[in-house]
Coordinates of N, CA and C and ligand atoms in Angstrom, one line a residue:
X1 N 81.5 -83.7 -167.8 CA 82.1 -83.3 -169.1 C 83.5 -82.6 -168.9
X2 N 84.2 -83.0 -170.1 CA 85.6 -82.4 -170.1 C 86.4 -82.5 -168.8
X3 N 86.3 -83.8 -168.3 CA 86.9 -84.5 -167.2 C 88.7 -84.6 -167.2
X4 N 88.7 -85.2 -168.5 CA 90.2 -85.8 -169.0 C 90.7 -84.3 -169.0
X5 N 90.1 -83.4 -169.5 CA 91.0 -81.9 -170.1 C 91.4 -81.3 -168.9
X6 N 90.4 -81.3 -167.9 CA 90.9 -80.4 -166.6 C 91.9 -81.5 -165.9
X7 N 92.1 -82.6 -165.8 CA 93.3 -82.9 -165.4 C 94.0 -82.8 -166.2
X8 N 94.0 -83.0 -167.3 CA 95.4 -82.5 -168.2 C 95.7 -81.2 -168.0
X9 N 95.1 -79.8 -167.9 CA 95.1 -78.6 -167.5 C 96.2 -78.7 -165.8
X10 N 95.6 -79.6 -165.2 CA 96.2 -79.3 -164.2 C 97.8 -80.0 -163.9
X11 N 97.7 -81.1 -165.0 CA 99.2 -81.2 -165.1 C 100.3 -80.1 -165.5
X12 N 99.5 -79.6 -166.9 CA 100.3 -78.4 -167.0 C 100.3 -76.8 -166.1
X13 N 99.6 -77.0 -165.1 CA 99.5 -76.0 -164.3 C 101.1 -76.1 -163.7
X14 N 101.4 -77.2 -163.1 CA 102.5 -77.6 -162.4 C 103.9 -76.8 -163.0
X15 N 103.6 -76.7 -164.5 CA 105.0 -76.0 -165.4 C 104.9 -75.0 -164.9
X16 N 103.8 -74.2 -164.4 CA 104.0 -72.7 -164.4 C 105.1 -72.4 -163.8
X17 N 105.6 -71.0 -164.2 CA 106.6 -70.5 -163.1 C 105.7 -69.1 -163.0
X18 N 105.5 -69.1 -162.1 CA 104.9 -67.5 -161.3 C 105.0 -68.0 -159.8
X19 N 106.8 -67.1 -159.8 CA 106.5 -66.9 -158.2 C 106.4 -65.5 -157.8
X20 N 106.0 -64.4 -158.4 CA 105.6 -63.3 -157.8 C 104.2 -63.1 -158.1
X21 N 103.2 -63.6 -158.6 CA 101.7 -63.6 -158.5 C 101.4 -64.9 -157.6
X22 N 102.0 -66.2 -158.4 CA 101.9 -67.4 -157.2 C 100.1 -67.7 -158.0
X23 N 99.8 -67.2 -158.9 CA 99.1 -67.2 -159.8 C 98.8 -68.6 -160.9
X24 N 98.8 -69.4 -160.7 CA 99.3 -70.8 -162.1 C 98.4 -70.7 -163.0
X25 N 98.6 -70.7 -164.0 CA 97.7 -70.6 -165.4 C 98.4 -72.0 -166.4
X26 N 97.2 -72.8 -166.9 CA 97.8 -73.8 -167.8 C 96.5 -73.5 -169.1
X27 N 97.1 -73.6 -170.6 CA 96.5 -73.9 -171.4 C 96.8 -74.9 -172.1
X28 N 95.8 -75.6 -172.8 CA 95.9 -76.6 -174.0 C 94.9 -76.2 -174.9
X29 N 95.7 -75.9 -176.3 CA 95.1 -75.7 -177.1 C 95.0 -77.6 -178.2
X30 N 93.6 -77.9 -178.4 CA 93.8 -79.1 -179.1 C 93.2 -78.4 -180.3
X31 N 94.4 -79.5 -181.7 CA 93.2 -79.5 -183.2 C 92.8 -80.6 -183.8
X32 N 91.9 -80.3 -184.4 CA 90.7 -80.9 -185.0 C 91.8 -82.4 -185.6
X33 N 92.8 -82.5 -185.4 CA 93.5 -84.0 -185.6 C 94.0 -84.9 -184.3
X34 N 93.3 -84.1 -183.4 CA 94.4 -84.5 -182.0 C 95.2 -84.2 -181.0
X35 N 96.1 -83.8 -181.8 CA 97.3 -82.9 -181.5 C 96.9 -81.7 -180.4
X36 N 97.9 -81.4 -179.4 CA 97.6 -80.3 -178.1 C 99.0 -79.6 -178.5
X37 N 99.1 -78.3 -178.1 CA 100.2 -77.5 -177.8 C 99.7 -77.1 -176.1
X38 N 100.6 -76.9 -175.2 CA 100.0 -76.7 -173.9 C 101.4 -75.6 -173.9
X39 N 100.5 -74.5 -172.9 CA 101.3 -73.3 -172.5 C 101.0 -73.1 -170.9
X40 N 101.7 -72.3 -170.0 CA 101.7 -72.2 -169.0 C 102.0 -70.8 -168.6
X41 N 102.0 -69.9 -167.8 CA 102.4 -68.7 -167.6 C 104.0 -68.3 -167.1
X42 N 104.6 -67.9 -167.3 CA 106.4 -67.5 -166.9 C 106.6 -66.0 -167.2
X43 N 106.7 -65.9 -165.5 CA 107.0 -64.4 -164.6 C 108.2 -64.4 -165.2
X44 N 108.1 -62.9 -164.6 CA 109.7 -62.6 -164.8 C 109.8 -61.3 -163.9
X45 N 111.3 -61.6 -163.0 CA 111.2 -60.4 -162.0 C 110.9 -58.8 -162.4
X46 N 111.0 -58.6 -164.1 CA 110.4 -57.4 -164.2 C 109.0 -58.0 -164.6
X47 N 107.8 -57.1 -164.2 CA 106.7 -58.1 -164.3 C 106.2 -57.8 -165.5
X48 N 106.6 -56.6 -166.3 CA 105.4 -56.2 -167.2 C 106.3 -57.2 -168.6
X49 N 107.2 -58.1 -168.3 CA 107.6 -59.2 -169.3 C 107.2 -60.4 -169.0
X50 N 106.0 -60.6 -168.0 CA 105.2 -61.7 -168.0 C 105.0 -62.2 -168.7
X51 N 104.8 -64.0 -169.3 CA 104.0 -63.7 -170.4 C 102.5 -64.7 -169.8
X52 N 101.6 -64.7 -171.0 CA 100.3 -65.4 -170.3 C 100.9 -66.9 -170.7
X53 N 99.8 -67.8 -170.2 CA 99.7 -69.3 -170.6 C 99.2 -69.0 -172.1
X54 N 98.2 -68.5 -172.5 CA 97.8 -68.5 -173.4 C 98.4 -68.3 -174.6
X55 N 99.2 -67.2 -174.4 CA 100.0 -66.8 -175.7 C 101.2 -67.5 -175.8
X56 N 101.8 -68.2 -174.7 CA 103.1 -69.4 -174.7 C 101.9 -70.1 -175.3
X57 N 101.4 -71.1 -175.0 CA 100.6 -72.0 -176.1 C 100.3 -71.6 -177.5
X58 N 99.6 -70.7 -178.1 CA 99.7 -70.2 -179.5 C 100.7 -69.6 -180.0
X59 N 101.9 -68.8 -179.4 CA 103.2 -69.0 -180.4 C 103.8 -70.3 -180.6
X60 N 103.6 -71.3 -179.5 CA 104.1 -72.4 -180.0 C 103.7 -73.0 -181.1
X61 N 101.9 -73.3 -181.1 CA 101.4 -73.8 -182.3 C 101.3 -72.8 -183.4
X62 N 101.8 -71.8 -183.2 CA 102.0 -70.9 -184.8 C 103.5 -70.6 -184.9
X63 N 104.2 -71.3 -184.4 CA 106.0 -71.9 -185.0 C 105.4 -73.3 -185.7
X64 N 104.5 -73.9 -185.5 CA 104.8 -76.0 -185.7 C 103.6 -74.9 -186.9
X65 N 103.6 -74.1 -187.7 CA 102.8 -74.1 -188.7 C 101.1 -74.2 -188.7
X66 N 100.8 -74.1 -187.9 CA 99.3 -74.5 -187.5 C 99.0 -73.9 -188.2
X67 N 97.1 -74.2 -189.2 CA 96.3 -73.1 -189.6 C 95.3 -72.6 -188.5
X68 N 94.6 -71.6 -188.6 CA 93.5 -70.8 -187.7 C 92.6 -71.7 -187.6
X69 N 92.4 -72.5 -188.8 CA 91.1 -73.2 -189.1 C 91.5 -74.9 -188.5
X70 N 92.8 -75.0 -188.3 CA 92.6 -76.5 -187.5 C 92.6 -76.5 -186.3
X71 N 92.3 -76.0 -185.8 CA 92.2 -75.5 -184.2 C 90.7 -75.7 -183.4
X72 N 90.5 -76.7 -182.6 CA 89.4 -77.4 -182.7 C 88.8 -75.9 -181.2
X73 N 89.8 -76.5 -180.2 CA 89.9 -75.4 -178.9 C 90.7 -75.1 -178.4
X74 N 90.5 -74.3 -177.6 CA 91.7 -73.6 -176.5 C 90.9 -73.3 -175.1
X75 N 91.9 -74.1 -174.6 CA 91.5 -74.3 -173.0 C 92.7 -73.7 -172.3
X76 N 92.0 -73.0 -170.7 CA 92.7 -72.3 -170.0 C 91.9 -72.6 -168.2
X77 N 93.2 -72.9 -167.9 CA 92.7 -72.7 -166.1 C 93.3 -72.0 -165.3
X78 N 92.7 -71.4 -164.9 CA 93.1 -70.7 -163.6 C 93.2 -71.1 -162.1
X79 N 93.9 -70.2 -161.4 CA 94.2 -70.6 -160.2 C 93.1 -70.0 -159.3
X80 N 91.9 -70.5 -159.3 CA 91.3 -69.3 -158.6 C 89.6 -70.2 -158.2
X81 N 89.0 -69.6 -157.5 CA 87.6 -70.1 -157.2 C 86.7 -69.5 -158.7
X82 N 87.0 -68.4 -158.9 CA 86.6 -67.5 -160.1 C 87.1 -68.2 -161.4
X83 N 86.1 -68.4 -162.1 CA 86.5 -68.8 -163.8 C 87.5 -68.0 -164.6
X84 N 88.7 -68.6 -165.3 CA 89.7 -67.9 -165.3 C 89.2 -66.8 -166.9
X85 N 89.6 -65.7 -167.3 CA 89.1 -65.3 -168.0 C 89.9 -64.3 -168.7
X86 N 90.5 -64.8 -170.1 CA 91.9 -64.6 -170.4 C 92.1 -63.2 -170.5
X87 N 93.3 -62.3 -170.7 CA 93.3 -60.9 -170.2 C 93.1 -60.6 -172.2
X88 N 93.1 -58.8 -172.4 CA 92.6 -58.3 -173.1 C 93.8 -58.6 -174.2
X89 N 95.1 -59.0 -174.0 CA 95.9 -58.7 -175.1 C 95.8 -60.8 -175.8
X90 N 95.8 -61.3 -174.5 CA 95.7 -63.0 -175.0 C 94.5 -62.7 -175.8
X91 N 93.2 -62.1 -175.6 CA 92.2 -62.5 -176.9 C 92.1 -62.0 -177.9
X92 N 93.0 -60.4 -178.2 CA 93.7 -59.9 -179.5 C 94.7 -61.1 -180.4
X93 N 95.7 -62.1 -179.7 CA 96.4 -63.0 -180.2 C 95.6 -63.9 -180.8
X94 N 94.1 -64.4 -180.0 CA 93.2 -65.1 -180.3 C 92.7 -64.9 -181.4
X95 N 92.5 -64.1 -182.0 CA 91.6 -63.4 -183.0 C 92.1 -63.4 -183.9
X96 N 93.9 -63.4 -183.9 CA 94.6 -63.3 -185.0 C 94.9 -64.8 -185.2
X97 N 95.3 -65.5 -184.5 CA 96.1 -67.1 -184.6 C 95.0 -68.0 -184.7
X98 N 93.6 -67.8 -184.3 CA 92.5 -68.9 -183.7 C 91.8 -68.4 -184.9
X99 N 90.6 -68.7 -185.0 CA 89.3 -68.4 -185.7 C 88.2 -67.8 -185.2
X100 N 87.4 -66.6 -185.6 CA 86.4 -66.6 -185.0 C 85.6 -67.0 -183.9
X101 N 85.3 -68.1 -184.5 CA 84.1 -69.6 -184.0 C 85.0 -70.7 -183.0
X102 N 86.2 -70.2 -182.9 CA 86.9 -71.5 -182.2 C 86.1 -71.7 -180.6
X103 N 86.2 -72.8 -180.1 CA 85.8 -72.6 -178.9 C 86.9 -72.5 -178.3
X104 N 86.4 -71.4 -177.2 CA 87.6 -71.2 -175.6 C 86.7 -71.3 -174.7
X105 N 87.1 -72.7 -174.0 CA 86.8 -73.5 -172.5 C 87.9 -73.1 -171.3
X106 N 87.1 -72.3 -170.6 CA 87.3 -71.3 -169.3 C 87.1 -72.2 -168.1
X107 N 88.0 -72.9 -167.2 CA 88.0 -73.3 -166.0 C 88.4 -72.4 -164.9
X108 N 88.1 -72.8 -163.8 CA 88.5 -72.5 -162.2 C 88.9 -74.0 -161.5
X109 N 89.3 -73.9 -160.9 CA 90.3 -74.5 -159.9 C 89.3 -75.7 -159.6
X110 N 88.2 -76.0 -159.5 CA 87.2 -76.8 -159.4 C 86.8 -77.4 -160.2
X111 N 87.3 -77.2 -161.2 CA 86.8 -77.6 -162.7 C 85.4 -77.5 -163.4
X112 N 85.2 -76.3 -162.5 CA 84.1 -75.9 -163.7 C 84.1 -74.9 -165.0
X113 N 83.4 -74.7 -165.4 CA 83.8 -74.1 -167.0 C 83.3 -73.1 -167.7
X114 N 83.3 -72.7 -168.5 CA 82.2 -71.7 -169.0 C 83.0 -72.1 -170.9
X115 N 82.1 -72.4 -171.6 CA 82.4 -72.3 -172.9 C 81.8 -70.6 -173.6
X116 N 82.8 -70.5 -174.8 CA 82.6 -69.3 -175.3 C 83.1 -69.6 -176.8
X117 N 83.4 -68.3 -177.4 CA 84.1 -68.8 -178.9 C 85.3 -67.1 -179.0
X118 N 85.9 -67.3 -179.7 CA 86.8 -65.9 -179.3 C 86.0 -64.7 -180.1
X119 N 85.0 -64.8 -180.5 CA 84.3 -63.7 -181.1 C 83.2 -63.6 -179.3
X120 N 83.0 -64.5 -179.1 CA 82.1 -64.6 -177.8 C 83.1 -63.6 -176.8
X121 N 84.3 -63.9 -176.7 CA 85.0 -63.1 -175.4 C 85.5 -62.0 -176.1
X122 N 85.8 -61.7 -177.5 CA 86.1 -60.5 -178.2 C 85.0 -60.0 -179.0
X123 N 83.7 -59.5 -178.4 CA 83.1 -58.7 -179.8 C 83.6 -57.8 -180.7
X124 N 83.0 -57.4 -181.6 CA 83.5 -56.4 -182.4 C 85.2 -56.4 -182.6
X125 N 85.8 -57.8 -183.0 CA 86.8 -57.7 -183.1 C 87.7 -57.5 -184.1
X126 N 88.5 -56.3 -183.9 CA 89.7 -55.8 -185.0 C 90.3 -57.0 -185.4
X127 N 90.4 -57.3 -186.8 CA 91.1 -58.1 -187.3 C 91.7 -57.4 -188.7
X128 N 92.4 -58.3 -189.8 CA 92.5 -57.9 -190.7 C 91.8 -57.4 -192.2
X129 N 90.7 -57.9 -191.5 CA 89.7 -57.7 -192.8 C 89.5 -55.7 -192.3
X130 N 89.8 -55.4 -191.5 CA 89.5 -53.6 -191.2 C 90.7 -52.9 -191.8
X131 N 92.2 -53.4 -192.5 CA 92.9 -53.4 -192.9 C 92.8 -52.8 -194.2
Ligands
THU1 N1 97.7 -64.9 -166.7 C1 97.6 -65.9 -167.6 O1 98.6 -66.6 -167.9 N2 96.5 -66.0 -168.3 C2 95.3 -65.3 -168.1 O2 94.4 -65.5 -168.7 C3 95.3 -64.3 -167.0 C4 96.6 -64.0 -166.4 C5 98.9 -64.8 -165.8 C6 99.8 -63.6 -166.1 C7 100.5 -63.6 -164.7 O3 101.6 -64.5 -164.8 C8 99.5 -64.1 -163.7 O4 98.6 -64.8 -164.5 C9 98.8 -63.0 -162.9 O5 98.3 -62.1 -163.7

């Protein structure tokens, strides 16, 4: 399962630019019409202006207008034997730009997976409705 995506993942791994982790992170976020936005990670010699794969992928699809609600999944791979498992501010972005209930499909370098939903990897999550 999810054969076609982890090579697609790993094409976009190739964009990454991280040469001071040496780290490669690729996402694809697909929606419920088809359509993929893919993000990849890009260092920067000061590091704390890293940005993730994640969040290059969902600013791009929330410039092209995307809703929360057409967003089927979001997928992310890591460079690692360990299932990649996106950091604390990528699942804050999640929560805002994704939906609840979206699914996020977690690979490692082997292509195996772990499915979740962003309320799964963010409990009790601050959104606007606490506003
Ligand atoms: N990174 C991501 O792109 N996504 C994650 O989910 C984890 C971490 C990047 C940031 C940095 O370029 C490198 O991986 C090492 O932290």
């Amino acid at each position: 399962m999810h054969k076609e995506l982890f090579k697609k993942l790993q094409e976009v791994q190739k964009l990454s630019y991280s040469p001071y982790s040496h780290f490669r992170v690729a996402c694809i976020i697909k929606l419920k019409n088809g359509k993929e936005f893919i993000g990849a990670n890009i260092e920067n010699a000061a590091y704390g202006e890293c940005l993730c794969a994640e969040r290059v992928a969902m600013v791009q699809m929330k410039l092209a207008q995307i809703k929360n609600e057409d967003v089927e999944y979001l997928s992310v791979l890591g460079d690692s034997d360990e299932i990649v498992s996106p950091c604390g501010s990528c699942r804050q972005v999640m929560a805002e730009l994704l939906s609840l209930d979206t699914k996020i499909i977690m690979f490692n370098r082997s292509g195996e997976y772990i499915e979740s939903t962003v309320e799964g990897i963010l409990p009790y999550t601050f959104t606007k409705s606490a506003l």
